[in-house]
């Protein structure tokens, strides 16, 4: 077991704040991001990672504590709760029109209407600032992860038809739309030329080492390089050249078969089965998702997909160099030598954390050179060593997944790099990656180059059908989750080694008492900030760490006092965590974005009303619940979090 009783020691020493501000400025200068980066198309970048955040950094007042808002109590109400002094409105909900001449939300909408409306279950998202024709445009790219059969169809999913499946395929993917700020707040601009829906049927290409491989070829696409659609788009990433990365997570559930598909161990490792997710019935009506008819189609999902939001006619590209697994997000950072580093989690119990390092460097403003940077590089898997006796941090290293090296050879079934990437999970196991407690979002703190990753929970940890505990994942039957963090050697994101510790172990000190009780959580957990299952995670441009949850909202037993899913805000230096928002009943809080001045925050509310917690959010009355994006403002117009 790790030093669960020593959490104070696991926190970074409190650095003098003025020193930190100097480090931030140095860091941004070093990365060359004090000037605005103009990338592919017309997009400029801002948001996470400190790109273009000179204004934001200068605005941080070192005399004031980072967390300035009064904490919010846990809640089980069917409402959004915010601190005093804050207010929220709804920007958009599932089924709202994204184009002119499109019906307003109605549950009876058909597939062609849904294709012109906001998708279901919004998750990762980013607001792009795009300069075009002498004007600034605010363009949102939002993932639509999956759909709720209980609400997508009037019949609640009890008797699917081919038309239902077409509607379902139109309800997921990505929604791209322009927003404008009016006197009464932010509004969707329905007649914007940027608006676009990307669905499970949008043509895209496969690129990188696995494109064209025999395992990627299908009867419909003998080239193995053209694919229709993206599915189960969980969280996201952003590049400094102005593109959006959407990450395919639980793709396996959309495949199935009424026949007798030949499934091997490699397929089973990804959860591919004849039955699939029983809520979806795509294979019955669309042969592309039938595992017997199209055994290779599944290999074409589980990737990171790059989209240019500035060009609605652009073709999305699946970047196979980043590996195939159940992708959560793709946190991209430009290393000081210019190479692009992408950190990624694979959200399943006992799976891995990965890192991609590009072969070539990012070149500011060089559209041609940057365009395919994500096609060539090295994918590695993380190994977290146990903490040595008497030390407070562990060591770890990245192990490259390269065909022909170590166990990734023909005798083990790996004939080329394409196979290593398509079966990245198996490659990670052979090379000794550390099995994690369901890695979700990763975020990088540009002030310290420390990388944070949510490990949401893993109930099978330590059981007979799970992996044994290790120091990074130290609790048996981990029902609460933790946030792990690591700092690369020499603060070089391409370095082979790093040091790690936990930022927080979620827990319940009210239920599990005793200093040595691991389920009580770390020292920065208290009666006022109880939560479980951290998932969404982002360091904003002012240095605040936002934590969103997707866990048990029973508010009883182990989860007593936690209430509905929520969003918390933390100070990465002090470790303090304060509850900022509570979502309505049965929802998950996921997806976060800001305007560059941080006076507007956008927060995603996904699947409100998930059984057994009925909700009428956001329309109330007798309405069915709808996933939505909130606009959060401070009543005095100030920076969010102050
Ligand atoms: Fe889509 Fe792992 O959450
Ligand atoms: Ca998630
Ligand atoms: Ca989750």
Coordinates of C-alpha atoms and ligand atoms in Angstrom, one line a residue:
X1 CA 0.0 0.0 0.0
X2 CA 1.2 3.5 -0.6
X3 CA 1.5 6.2 2.1
X4 CA -2.2 6.9 2.4
X5 CA -1.7 8.5 5.7
X6 CA 1.0 10.9 4.4
X7 CA -1.0 12.9 2.0
X8 CA 0.3 16.2 3.3
X9 CA 3.7 15.2 2.2
X10 CA 2.4 14.3 -1.2
X11 CA 1.5 17.9 -1.9
X12 CA 4.0 20.1 -3.7
X13 CA 5.6 22.6 -1.4
X14 CA 3.8 25.9 -1.4
X15 CA 5.9 28.1 -3.7
X16 CA 6.0 31.9 -3.3
X17 CA 3.3 33.3 -5.5
X18 CA 5.4 36.0 -7.2
X19 CA 7.9 33.3 -8.0
X20 CA 5.1 31.3 -9.6
X21 CA 4.1 34.3 -11.7
X22 CA 7.6 34.7 -13.0
X23 CA 7.7 31.0 -13.8
X24 CA 4.4 31.3 -15.8
X25 CA 5.8 34.3 -17.8
X26 CA 9.0 32.5 -18.5
X27 CA 7.1 29.4 -19.5
X28 CA 4.9 31.2 -21.9
X29 CA 7.9 33.1 -23.4
X30 CA 9.8 29.9 -23.7
X31 CA 6.9 28.3 -25.6
X32 CA 6.6 31.3 -27.8
X33 CA 2.9 31.7 -27.0
X34 CA 2.8 35.3 -26.0
X35 CA 2.0 36.1 -29.5
X36 CA -1.3 34.9 -31.0
X37 CA -0.9 31.7 -32.9
X38 CA -2.6 31.6 -36.3
X39 CA -3.0 28.1 -37.5
X40 CA -4.6 26.1 -40.2
X41 CA -7.5 27.7 -41.9
X42 CA -8.3 30.9 -40.0
X43 CA -8.5 29.6 -36.5
X44 CA -6.6 31.1 -33.6
X45 CA -6.2 29.2 -30.4
X46 CA -6.9 30.0 -26.9
X47 CA -8.1 28.1 -23.8
X48 CA -6.1 25.5 -21.9
X49 CA -2.4 25.0 -21.8
X50 CA -1.5 28.7 -21.7
X51 CA -1.6 29.3 -25.4
X52 CA -2.2 33.0 -26.0
X53 CA -3.0 33.6 -22.3
X54 CA -0.7 36.6 -21.8
X55 CA -3.8 38.7 -20.8
X56 CA -5.0 36.0 -18.5
X57 CA -1.7 35.6 -16.7
X58 CA -1.2 39.3 -16.3
X59 CA -4.6 39.5 -14.7
X60 CA -4.0 37.1 -11.9
X61 CA -3.7 39.0 -8.6
X62 CA -1.0 37.3 -6.5
X63 CA -2.3 38.9 -3.3
X64 CA -5.7 37.1 -3.6
X65 CA -6.3 33.4 -2.9
X66 CA -7.1 31.5 -6.1
X67 CA -10.4 30.3 -4.8
X68 CA -12.6 33.3 -4.1
X69 CA -16.1 32.0 -4.1
X70 CA -18.2 30.6 -1.2
X71 CA -18.5 26.8 -1.4
X72 CA -21.7 25.2 -2.5
X73 CA -23.4 22.6 -0.4
X74 CA -24.1 19.1 -1.7
X75 CA -27.6 18.9 -3.3
X76 CA -30.0 16.3 -4.5
X77 CA -32.4 18.8 -6.0
X78 CA -33.3 18.8 -9.7
X79 CA -31.5 22.1 -10.2
X80 CA -28.2 23.6 -11.0
X81 CA -26.6 25.0 -7.8
X82 CA -23.9 27.7 -7.9
X83 CA -22.1 29.9 -5.3
X84 CA -23.7 33.1 -4.2
X85 CA -22.8 35.8 -6.7
X86 CA -23.0 33.5 -9.7
X87 CA -25.8 32.8 -12.2
X88 CA -26.4 30.3 -15.0
X89 CA -28.5 30.2 -18.2
X90 CA -28.8 27.4 -20.8
X91 CA -27.0 28.0 -24.1
X92 CA -28.2 25.0 -26.0
X93 CA -29.9 21.6 -25.3
X94 CA -30.2 18.4 -27.3
X95 CA -32.5 18.8 -30.3
X96 CA -32.2 22.6 -30.5
X97 CA -31.8 23.7 -34.2
X98 CA -28.4 24.6 -35.5
X99 CA -29.5 25.8 -38.9
X100 CA -32.3 28.1 -40.2
X101 CA -35.5 26.3 -41.4
X102 CA -35.0 23.6 -38.8
X103 CA -37.8 22.7 -36.4
X104 CA -37.4 23.5 -32.7
X105 CA -36.8 20.6 -30.4
X106 CA -39.5 17.9 -30.5
X107 CA -39.1 14.3 -29.4
X108 CA -40.7 13.1 -32.7
X109 CA -38.0 14.6 -34.8
X110 CA -36.8 12.3 -37.6
X111 CA -33.3 11.5 -38.7
X112 CA -33.0 14.4 -41.2
X113 CA -34.2 16.9 -38.6
X114 CA -31.9 15.5 -35.9
X115 CA -29.0 15.9 -38.4
X116 CA -29.7 19.7 -38.3
X117 CA -30.1 19.9 -34.5
X118 CA -27.7 19.8 -31.6
X119 CA -26.7 16.2 -30.8
X120 CA -27.4 14.3 -27.6
X121 CA -25.2 13.9 -24.5
X122 CA -22.8 16.7 -25.0
X123 CA -19.3 16.0 -23.5
X124 CA -15.9 17.5 -24.3
X125 CA -16.0 20.9 -26.0
X126 CA -13.9 23.9 -27.0
X127 CA -14.7 27.5 -28.0
X128 CA -12.5 28.6 -30.9
X129 CA -11.8 32.2 -31.8
X130 CA -11.7 32.3 -35.6
X131 CA -10.8 35.4 -37.6
X132 CA -12.3 35.5 -41.0
X133 CA -13.2 38.3 -43.4
X134 CA -12.0 40.9 -40.9
X135 CA -14.4 39.7 -38.2
X136 CA -14.0 37.6 -35.0
X137 CA -16.2 34.5 -34.8
X138 CA -16.7 32.4 -31.7
X139 CA -17.2 28.8 -32.9
X140 CA -18.0 26.0 -30.5
X141 CA -17.0 22.4 -31.2
X142 CA -18.9 20.0 -28.9
X143 CA -18.9 16.2 -28.7
X144 CA -22.2 14.3 -28.6
X145 CA -21.1 11.1 -27.0
X146 CA -24.1 8.8 -27.1
X147 CA -27.9 8.9 -26.9
X148 CA -30.6 7.9 -24.4
X149 CA -33.0 5.5 -25.9
X150 CA -35.6 6.5 -23.2
X151 CA -35.8 10.0 -24.5
X152 CA -34.5 9.9 -28.1
X153 CA -37.6 7.9 -29.2
X154 CA -41.2 8.3 -28.2
X155 CA -41.3 4.5 -27.8
X156 CA -38.3 4.7 -25.4
X157 CA -36.3 2.3 -27.4
X158 CA -38.7 -0.7 -27.1
X159 CA -39.0 -1.3 -30.9
X160 CA -36.2 0.0 -33.0
X161 CA -36.7 0.6 -36.7
X162 CA -34.2 1.4 -39.5
X163 CA -35.3 5.0 -39.2
X164 CA -34.7 5.0 -35.5
X165 CA -31.1 3.8 -36.1
X166 CA -30.6 6.6 -38.6
X167 CA -31.9 9.1 -36.1
X168 CA -29.6 7.7 -33.4
X169 CA -26.6 7.9 -35.9
X170 CA -27.5 11.5 -36.4
X171 CA -27.8 12.3 -32.7
X172 CA -24.1 11.5 -31.9
X173 CA -20.8 12.7 -33.2
X174 CA -19.8 16.4 -33.0
X175 CA -21.8 19.7 -33.3
X176 CA -20.0 22.8 -34.5
X177 CA -21.8 26.1 -34.3
X178 CA -21.1 29.8 -34.0
X179 CA -22.3 31.7 -30.9
X180 CA -22.6 35.5 -30.4
X181 CA -22.9 37.5 -27.3
X182 CA -26.0 39.8 -27.2
X183 CA -27.3 42.0 -24.4
X184 CA -29.3 39.1 -23.0
X185 CA -26.3 36.7 -23.2
X186 CA -24.7 34.2 -25.5
X187 CA -26.9 32.8 -28.4
X188 CA -26.4 30.3 -31.1
X189 CA -26.1 31.9 -34.6
X190 CA -28.2 29.6 -36.7
X191 CA -27.3 31.2 -40.0
X192 CA -23.6 31.0 -39.5
X193 CA -21.6 29.3 -42.3
X194 CA -19.5 27.6 -39.7
X195 CA -22.3 25.5 -38.4
X196 CA -21.9 21.8 -39.1
X197 CA -23.0 18.4 -37.8
X198 CA -20.6 15.5 -37.9
X199 CA -22.4 12.2 -37.3
X200 CA -21.9 8.4 -37.4
X201 CA -22.2 8.7 -41.2
X202 CA -19.9 11.7 -42.1
X203 CA -17.2 10.7 -44.5
X204 CA -13.7 10.9 -43.0
X205 CA -10.2 9.5 -43.7
X206 CA -7.9 7.3 -41.8
X207 CA -4.3 8.6 -41.7
X208 CA -1.0 7.6 -40.1
X209 CA 0.6 4.2 -39.8
X210 CA -2.5 2.0 -39.6
X211 CA -4.3 3.6 -42.6
X212 CA -4.6 1.1 -45.5
X213 CA -3.5 -1.9 -43.4
X214 CA -5.2 -5.1 -44.2
X215 CA -7.0 -5.0 -40.8
X216 CA -8.6 -1.7 -41.8
X217 CA -10.0 -2.8 -45.1
X218 CA -13.7 -3.6 -45.6
X219 CA -15.9 -4.6 -48.5
X220 CA -17.1 -1.0 -48.7
X221 CA -13.6 0.4 -48.4
X222 CA -10.9 -1.9 -50.0
X223 CA -8.4 1.0 -49.5
X224 CA -8.6 0.8 -45.7
X225 CA -8.4 4.6 -45.6
X226 CA -11.9 5.9 -45.9
X227 CA -14.5 5.5 -43.1
X228 CA -17.9 6.8 -42.4
X229 CA -18.5 8.6 -39.1
X230 CA -17.2 8.9 -35.6
X231 CA -19.0 7.4 -32.5
X232 CA -19.0 7.7 -28.8
X233 CA -17.1 11.0 -28.8
X234 CA -16.2 11.5 -25.2
X235 CA -13.7 14.2 -24.4
X236 CA -11.5 16.2 -26.7
X237 CA -8.2 18.1 -27.3
X238 CA -7.2 21.2 -29.1
X239 CA -4.1 22.0 -31.3
X240 CA -2.3 25.3 -31.6
X241 CA -2.9 25.1 -35.3
X242 CA -6.6 25.6 -34.7
X243 CA -8.1 22.1 -35.0
X244 CA -10.3 20.1 -32.6
X245 CA -9.5 16.6 -31.5
X246 CA -12.6 14.4 -30.8
X247 CA -11.9 11.1 -29.0
X248 CA -13.8 7.9 -29.6
X249 CA -14.4 6.0 -26.4
X250 CA -16.9 3.1 -26.0
X251 CA -17.2 2.3 -29.7
X252 CA -17.6 -1.4 -29.0
X253 CA -21.2 -1.1 -27.8
X254 CA -22.3 -0.1 -31.3
X255 CA -21.3 -3.4 -32.9
X256 CA -23.0 -6.7 -32.6
X257 CA -24.2 -9.6 -34.7
X258 CA -27.2 -11.9 -35.2
X259 CA -24.7 -14.3 -36.9
X260 CA -21.6 -16.1 -35.7
X261 CA -18.8 -13.6 -35.9
X262 CA -15.3 -14.9 -35.3
X263 CA -14.0 -12.9 -32.4
X264 CA -10.5 -13.3 -31.1
X265 CA -8.9 -12.4 -27.8
X266 CA -7.8 -9.1 -29.3
X267 CA -11.4 -8.1 -30.0
X268 CA -12.6 -9.3 -26.6
X269 CA -9.9 -7.0 -25.0
X270 CA -11.9 -4.1 -26.5
X271 CA -15.2 -5.4 -25.2
X272 CA -16.3 -6.4 -28.7
X273 CA -19.1 -9.0 -28.4
X274 CA -22.0 -10.5 -30.4
X275 CA -24.5 -8.7 -28.1
X276 CA -22.9 -5.3 -28.0
X277 CA -24.7 -2.6 -25.9
X278 CA -28.3 -3.9 -25.7
X279 CA -29.6 -0.3 -25.9
X280 CA -28.2 0.0 -29.4
X281 CA -29.3 -2.3 -32.2
X282 CA -27.4 -0.9 -35.1
X283 CA -26.2 -4.2 -36.5
X284 CA -29.8 -5.3 -37.1
X285 CA -30.4 -2.4 -39.5
X286 CA -27.0 -1.3 -40.7
X287 CA -24.7 -4.1 -41.9
X288 CA -21.6 -1.9 -41.3
X289 CA -22.0 -2.6 -37.6
X290 CA -22.6 -6.4 -38.0
X291 CA -19.4 -8.1 -36.8
X292 CA -20.0 -11.1 -39.1
X293 CA -20.7 -9.1 -42.2
X294 CA -18.0 -6.6 -41.6
X295 CA -15.4 -8.0 -39.2
X296 CA -12.9 -5.2 -39.7
X297 CA -15.2 -2.2 -39.4
X298 CA -14.7 -2.1 -35.6
X299 CA -10.9 -1.6 -36.2
X300 CA -11.8 1.7 -37.7
X301 CA -13.2 3.1 -34.5
X302 CA -11.5 3.9 -31.2
X303 CA -9.3 6.7 -32.6
X304 CA -8.6 10.4 -32.1
X305 CA -10.2 12.3 -34.9
X306 CA -8.9 15.8 -36.0
X307 CA -11.4 18.3 -37.3
X308 CA -10.9 21.8 -38.7
X309 CA -13.7 23.9 -37.2
X310 CA -12.9 26.9 -39.4
X311 CA -13.8 24.9 -42.6
X312 CA -17.2 23.2 -42.6
X313 CA -16.3 21.4 -45.8
X314 CA -13.0 19.9 -44.4
X315 CA -12.7 16.1 -44.1
X316 CA -12.1 14.9 -40.5
X317 CA -9.1 12.7 -40.1
X318 CA -8.6 9.7 -37.8
X319 CA -5.1 9.9 -36.6
X320 CA -4.0 6.3 -36.1
X321 CA -0.5 7.2 -34.8
X322 CA -2.2 8.0 -31.4
X323 CA -3.4 4.5 -30.9
X324 CA -6.7 2.6 -30.7
X325 CA -8.3 2.3 -27.3
X326 CA -11.3 3.8 -25.4
X327 CA -10.1 7.3 -25.6
X328 CA -11.2 9.8 -23.0
X329 CA -9.4 13.1 -24.0
X330 CA -6.3 14.1 -25.8
X331 CA -4.4 16.8 -23.9
X332 CA -1.9 18.4 -26.3
X333 CA 1.1 20.4 -25.2
X334 CA 3.9 21.9 -27.3
X335 CA 7.2 20.8 -25.8
X336 CA 10.0 23.4 -25.5
X337 CA 11.7 21.8 -28.5
X338 CA 8.6 22.3 -30.5
X339 CA 7.5 18.7 -30.6
X340 CA 3.9 18.0 -30.0
X341 CA 3.0 15.8 -27.0
X342 CA -0.4 14.3 -26.5
X343 CA -1.4 12.7 -23.2
X344 CA -4.3 10.3 -23.3
X345 CA -6.2 8.0 -21.0
X346 CA -7.9 4.7 -21.9
X347 CA -11.1 4.6 -19.8
X348 CA -11.5 1.0 -18.7
X349 CA -10.6 -0.7 -15.4
X350 CA -7.0 -2.0 -15.7
X351 CA -6.1 -0.1 -18.8
X352 CA -3.3 2.4 -19.4
X353 CA -2.2 6.1 -19.8
X354 CA -0.5 6.8 -23.1
X355 CA 1.7 9.6 -24.5
X356 CA 2.3 10.5 -28.1
X357 CA 5.4 12.5 -29.1
X358 CA 5.5 13.9 -32.7
X359 CA 8.5 13.3 -34.8
X360 CA 8.5 16.8 -36.2
X361 CA 8.2 20.1 -34.4
X362 CA 5.2 22.5 -34.5
X363 CA 6.0 25.6 -36.5
X364 CA 4.0 28.7 -35.7
X365 CA 2.0 29.8 -38.7
X366 CA 3.3 27.1 -41.0
X367 CA 0.0 25.5 -42.1
X368 CA 1.5 22.9 -44.4
X369 CA 4.1 21.7 -41.9
X370 CA 1.7 21.5 -39.0
X371 CA -1.2 19.9 -40.9
X372 CA -0.2 16.2 -40.4
X373 CA 2.0 16.5 -37.3
X374 CA -0.2 13.9 -35.6
X375 CA 0.6 11.3 -38.2
X376 CA 4.2 10.6 -37.3
X377 CA 5.6 10.0 -33.8
X378 CA 6.1 7.6 -31.0
X379 CA 3.3 6.2 -28.8
X380 CA 4.3 5.1 -25.3
X381 CA 2.6 3.6 -22.3
X382 CA 3.1 4.8 -18.7
X383 CA 4.6 2.8 -16.0
X384 CA 4.2 4.1 -12.4
X385 CA 6.7 2.5 -10.1
X386 CA 5.8 2.0 -6.4
X387 CA 7.0 4.7 -4.0
X388 CA 10.2 3.7 -2.3
X389 CA 10.3 3.5 1.5
X390 CA 10.9 6.9 3.0
X391 CA 10.0 8.8 -0.2
X392 CA 6.9 10.9 -0.9
X393 CA 6.8 10.6 -4.6
X394 CA 7.1 7.7 -7.0
X395 CA 9.1 7.4 -10.1
X396 CA 7.8 6.4 -13.5
X397 CA 8.7 6.1 -17.1
X398 CA 7.3 6.0 -20.6
X399 CA 7.8 2.8 -22.5
X400 CA 7.7 3.1 -26.3
X401 CA 5.4 0.9 -28.3
X402 CA 7.4 0.2 -31.4
X403 CA 7.0 -2.8 -33.7
X404 CA 10.2 -4.9 -33.6
X405 CA 11.2 -3.7 -30.1
X406 CA 10.9 -5.7 -26.9
X407 CA 8.0 -8.1 -27.1
X408 CA 6.3 -6.3 -30.0
X409 CA 7.5 -8.8 -32.5
X410 CA 6.1 -11.3 -35.0
X411 CA 6.3 -14.2 -32.5
X412 CA 3.8 -12.3 -30.3
X413 CA 1.6 -11.5 -33.3
X414 CA 2.9 -8.0 -34.0
X415 CA 4.0 -7.9 -37.6
X416 CA 4.1 -4.1 -38.0
X417 CA 3.4 -0.8 -36.4
X418 CA -0.2 -0.7 -37.7
X419 CA -0.9 -3.8 -35.5
X420 CA 0.8 -2.2 -32.5
X421 CA -1.5 0.8 -32.9
X422 CA -4.7 -1.1 -33.6
X423 CA -4.1 -3.4 -30.6
X424 CA -2.4 -0.8 -28.4
X425 CA -3.9 -2.3 -25.3
X426 CA -2.2 -5.7 -25.8
X427 CA 1.0 -3.9 -26.8
X428 CA 0.8 -1.9 -23.6
X429 CA 0.4 -5.1 -21.5
X430 CA 3.4 -6.9 -23.3
X431 CA 5.6 -3.9 -22.6
X432 CA 4.7 -3.6 -18.9
X433 CA 2.4 -0.6 -18.6
X434 CA 0.8 0.0 -15.2
X435 CA -2.9 -0.9 -15.1
X436 CA -4.9 2.1 -13.9
X437 CA -8.2 2.8 -12.2
X438 CA -10.0 3.9 -15.4
X439 CA -8.0 6.9 -16.7
X440 CA -10.4 9.8 -17.7
X441 CA -9.3 13.4 -18.5
X442 CA -5.7 14.6 -18.6
X443 CA -4.8 18.3 -18.1
X444 CA -1.4 20.0 -18.1
X445 CA -0.6 22.9 -15.8
X446 CA 1.6 25.3 -17.8
X447 CA 2.9 26.9 -14.7
X448 CA 4.6 23.8 -13.5
X449 CA 4.4 21.4 -16.5
X450 CA 2.7 19.0 -14.1
X451 CA 0.2 16.7 -15.7
X452 CA -3.0 15.7 -13.9
X453 CA -5.2 12.7 -14.7
X454 CA -8.5 11.6 -13.2
X455 CA -8.7 7.9 -12.3
X456 CA -12.4 7.8 -11.9
X457 CA -12.9 4.5 -9.9
X458 CA -12.3 0.8 -10.4
X459 CA -14.5 -1.5 -8.3
X460 CA -12.7 -4.6 -9.5
X461 CA -9.3 -3.4 -8.3
X462 CA -7.8 -6.0 -6.0
X463 CA -10.6 -8.6 -6.7
X464 CA -10.2 -12.0 -8.3
X465 CA -11.2 -10.6 -11.7
X466 CA -9.3 -7.3 -11.3
X467 CA -5.7 -6.2 -11.2
X468 CA -3.8 -6.3 -7.9
X469 CA -3.3 -2.9 -6.1
X470 CA -0.2 -0.9 -6.8
X471 CA 0.9 2.5 -5.2
X472 CA -0.6 4.5 -8.0
X473 CA -3.9 2.6 -7.7
X474 CA -3.7 1.6 -4.1
X475 CA -7.3 0.8 -3.0
X476 CA -9.2 -2.4 -3.3
X477 CA -12.7 -2.0 -4.7
X478 CA -11.9 1.6 -5.4
X479 CA -15.4 3.2 -5.4
X480 CA -14.3 6.8 -5.1
X481 CA -11.4 7.5 -7.5
X482 CA -8.3 9.7 -7.3
X483 CA -6.4 12.2 -9.3
X484 CA -2.8 11.3 -10.1
X485 CA -0.2 13.8 -11.3
X486 CA 3.3 13.6 -12.7
X487 CA 6.0 16.0 -13.6
X488 CA 8.3 15.1 -16.5
X489 CA 12.1 15.0 -15.8
X490 CA 13.6 18.5 -16.4
X491 CA 10.0 19.6 -17.2
X492 CA 10.6 18.1 -20.6
X493 CA 7.4 16.5 -21.9
X494 CA 9.4 14.2 -24.2
X495 CA 11.6 12.9 -21.3
X496 CA 11.5 9.1 -20.6
X497 CA 11.0 9.5 -16.8
X498 CA 8.8 11.4 -14.4
X499 CA 7.9 11.7 -10.8
X500 CA 4.4 11.2 -9.6
X501 CA 2.1 11.5 -6.6
X502 CA -1.6 11.9 -5.9
X503 CA -3.3 15.3 -5.9
X504 CA -6.3 13.9 -4.1
X505 CA -7.8 10.5 -3.1
X506 CA -11.6 11.0 -3.1
X507 CA -13.2 9.4 -0.1
X508 CA -15.7 9.8 2.7
X509 CA -14.2 10.6 6.1
X510 CA -17.7 10.8 7.5
X511 CA -18.4 7.2 6.7
X512 CA -15.0 5.6 6.8
X513 CA -13.3 6.9 9.9
X514 CA -9.8 6.6 11.1
X515 CA -6.5 8.1 10.1
X516 CA -5.3 5.0 8.3
X517 CA -8.6 4.2 6.6
X518 CA -7.8 4.5 2.9
X519 CA -11.5 5.1 2.0
X520 CA -11.6 8.3 4.2
X521 CA -9.7 10.0 1.4
X522 CA -6.7 12.3 1.5
X523 CA -6.3 15.3 3.8
X524 CA -7.8 17.7 1.3
X525 CA -11.1 15.9 1.5
X526 CA -13.5 17.1 4.1
X527 CA -17.2 17.2 5.0
X528 CA -17.7 20.3 2.8
X529 CA -16.2 18.9 -0.5
X530 CA -17.2 15.3 -0.6
X531 CA -17.3 13.8 -4.1
X532 CA -16.8 10.5 -6.0
X533 CA -15.6 9.5 -9.4
X534 CA -13.7 12.5 -10.8
X535 CA -13.8 12.6 -14.6
X536 CA -13.7 15.9 -16.4
X537 CA -10.5 17.8 -15.5
X538 CA -9.1 21.1 -16.7
X539 CA -6.6 23.7 -15.6
X540 CA -8.0 27.1 -16.8
X541 CA -6.1 30.0 -18.1
X542 CA -5.9 31.5 -14.6
X543 CA -4.4 28.3 -13.0
X544 CA -7.6 26.9 -11.4
X545 CA -8.1 23.2 -11.6
X546 CA -11.7 22.2 -12.3
X547 CA -12.9 18.7 -11.4
X548 CA -16.1 17.3 -12.8
X549 CA -17.8 14.1 -11.5
X550 CA -19.5 11.2 -13.1
X551 CA -20.3 8.9 -10.2
X552 CA -22.9 7.6 -7.8
X553 CA -25.5 10.2 -6.8
X554 CA -27.4 8.0 -4.3
X555 CA -26.3 10.3 -1.5
X556 CA -26.4 7.3 0.8
X557 CA -24.1 4.8 2.4
X558 CA -20.6 5.2 1.0
X559 CA -21.8 8.2 -1.0
X560 CA -23.6 9.9 1.9
X561 CA -23.2 13.7 1.8
X562 CA -22.0 13.8 -1.8
X563 CA -25.4 14.5 -3.5
X564 CA -25.7 14.8 -7.2
X565 CA -22.8 14.9 -9.6
X566 CA -20.9 18.2 -9.4
X567 CA -18.0 20.4 -10.3
X568 CA -15.3 21.4 -7.9
X569 CA -12.5 23.9 -8.2
X570 CA -9.0 23.3 -6.7
X571 CA -5.8 25.3 -6.1
X572 CA -3.1 23.1 -7.6
X573 CA -0.5 24.5 -5.3
X574 CA -2.3 24.3 -1.9
X575 CA -4.4 21.3 -2.7
X576 CA -7.5 23.0 -1.5
X577 CA -10.7 21.8 -3.2
X578 CA -14.1 23.6 -3.0
X579 CA -17.4 22.6 -4.5
X580 CA -18.5 25.2 -7.2
X581 CA -21.5 23.6 -8.9
X582 CA -24.0 20.8 -8.4
X583 CA -25.9 19.5 -11.4
X584 CA -29.6 18.4 -11.6
X585 CA -30.8 14.9 -10.8
X586 CA -29.3 11.9 -12.6
X587 CA -26.8 14.0 -14.6
X588 CA -23.1 13.8 -15.1
X589 CA -21.2 17.1 -15.2
X590 CA -18.8 17.0 -18.1
X591 CA -17.3 19.5 -20.6
X592 CA -15.9 22.9 -19.8
X593 CA -14.8 25.9 -21.8
X594 CA -14.1 29.6 -21.2
X595 CA -14.0 32.9 -23.1
X596 CA -10.4 34.2 -23.1
X597 CA -11.1 36.7 -20.4
X598 CA -12.6 34.0 -18.2
X599 CA -15.7 36.0 -17.4
X600 CA -17.9 33.3 -19.1
X601 CA -17.6 29.6 -18.4
X602 CA -19.5 27.0 -20.3
X603 CA -20.3 23.7 -18.5
X604 CA -21.9 20.6 -19.8
X605 CA -24.8 18.8 -18.1
X606 CA -25.0 15.3 -19.6
X607 CA -27.9 12.8 -19.4
X608 CA -29.9 14.5 -16.6
X609 CA -32.6 12.1 -15.4
X610 CA -30.5 8.9 -15.8
X611 CA -32.5 6.2 -14.0
X612 CA -33.3 6.0 -11.2
X613 CA -33.2 9.8 -10.7
X614 CA -36.0 11.4 -12.8
X615 CA -35.3 14.9 -13.9
X616 CA -37.1 17.6 -15.9
X617 CA -34.0 19.7 -16.5
X618 CA -33.8 22.1 -18.3
X619 CA -37.4 22.8 -19.4
X620 CA -39.1 21.6 -16.2
X621 CA -42.9 21.1 -15.9
X622 CA -43.7 17.7 -17.5
X623 CA -40.9 17.9 -20.0
X624 CA -38.4 15.1 -20.7
X625 CA -34.8 15.9 -19.6
X626 CA -32.2 17.1 -22.1
X627 CA -28.5 17.3 -22.0
X628 CA -27.4 20.9 -22.2
X629 CA -24.6 23.4 -22.1
X630 CA -24.8 26.0 -19.3
X631 CA -23.4 29.5 -19.5
X632 CA -22.0 30.5 -16.1
X633 CA -21.4 34.2 -15.2
X634 CA -20.4 36.1 -12.1
X635 CA -23.2 38.6 -11.4
X636 CA -20.6 41.4 -11.1
X637 CA -19.0 40.3 -14.4
X638 CA -15.8 39.1 -12.8
X639 CA -13.5 36.2 -13.5
X640 CA -15.0 32.8 -12.8
X641 CA -13.6 31.3 -9.7
X642 CA -12.9 34.6 -7.9
Ligands
LIG1 FE1 -17.0 9.2 -21.8 FE2 -14.8 7.9 -19.7 O1 -16.2 9.0 -20.1
LIG2 CA1 -15.8 11.1 -19.0
LIG3 CA1 -16.9 8.6 -16.4

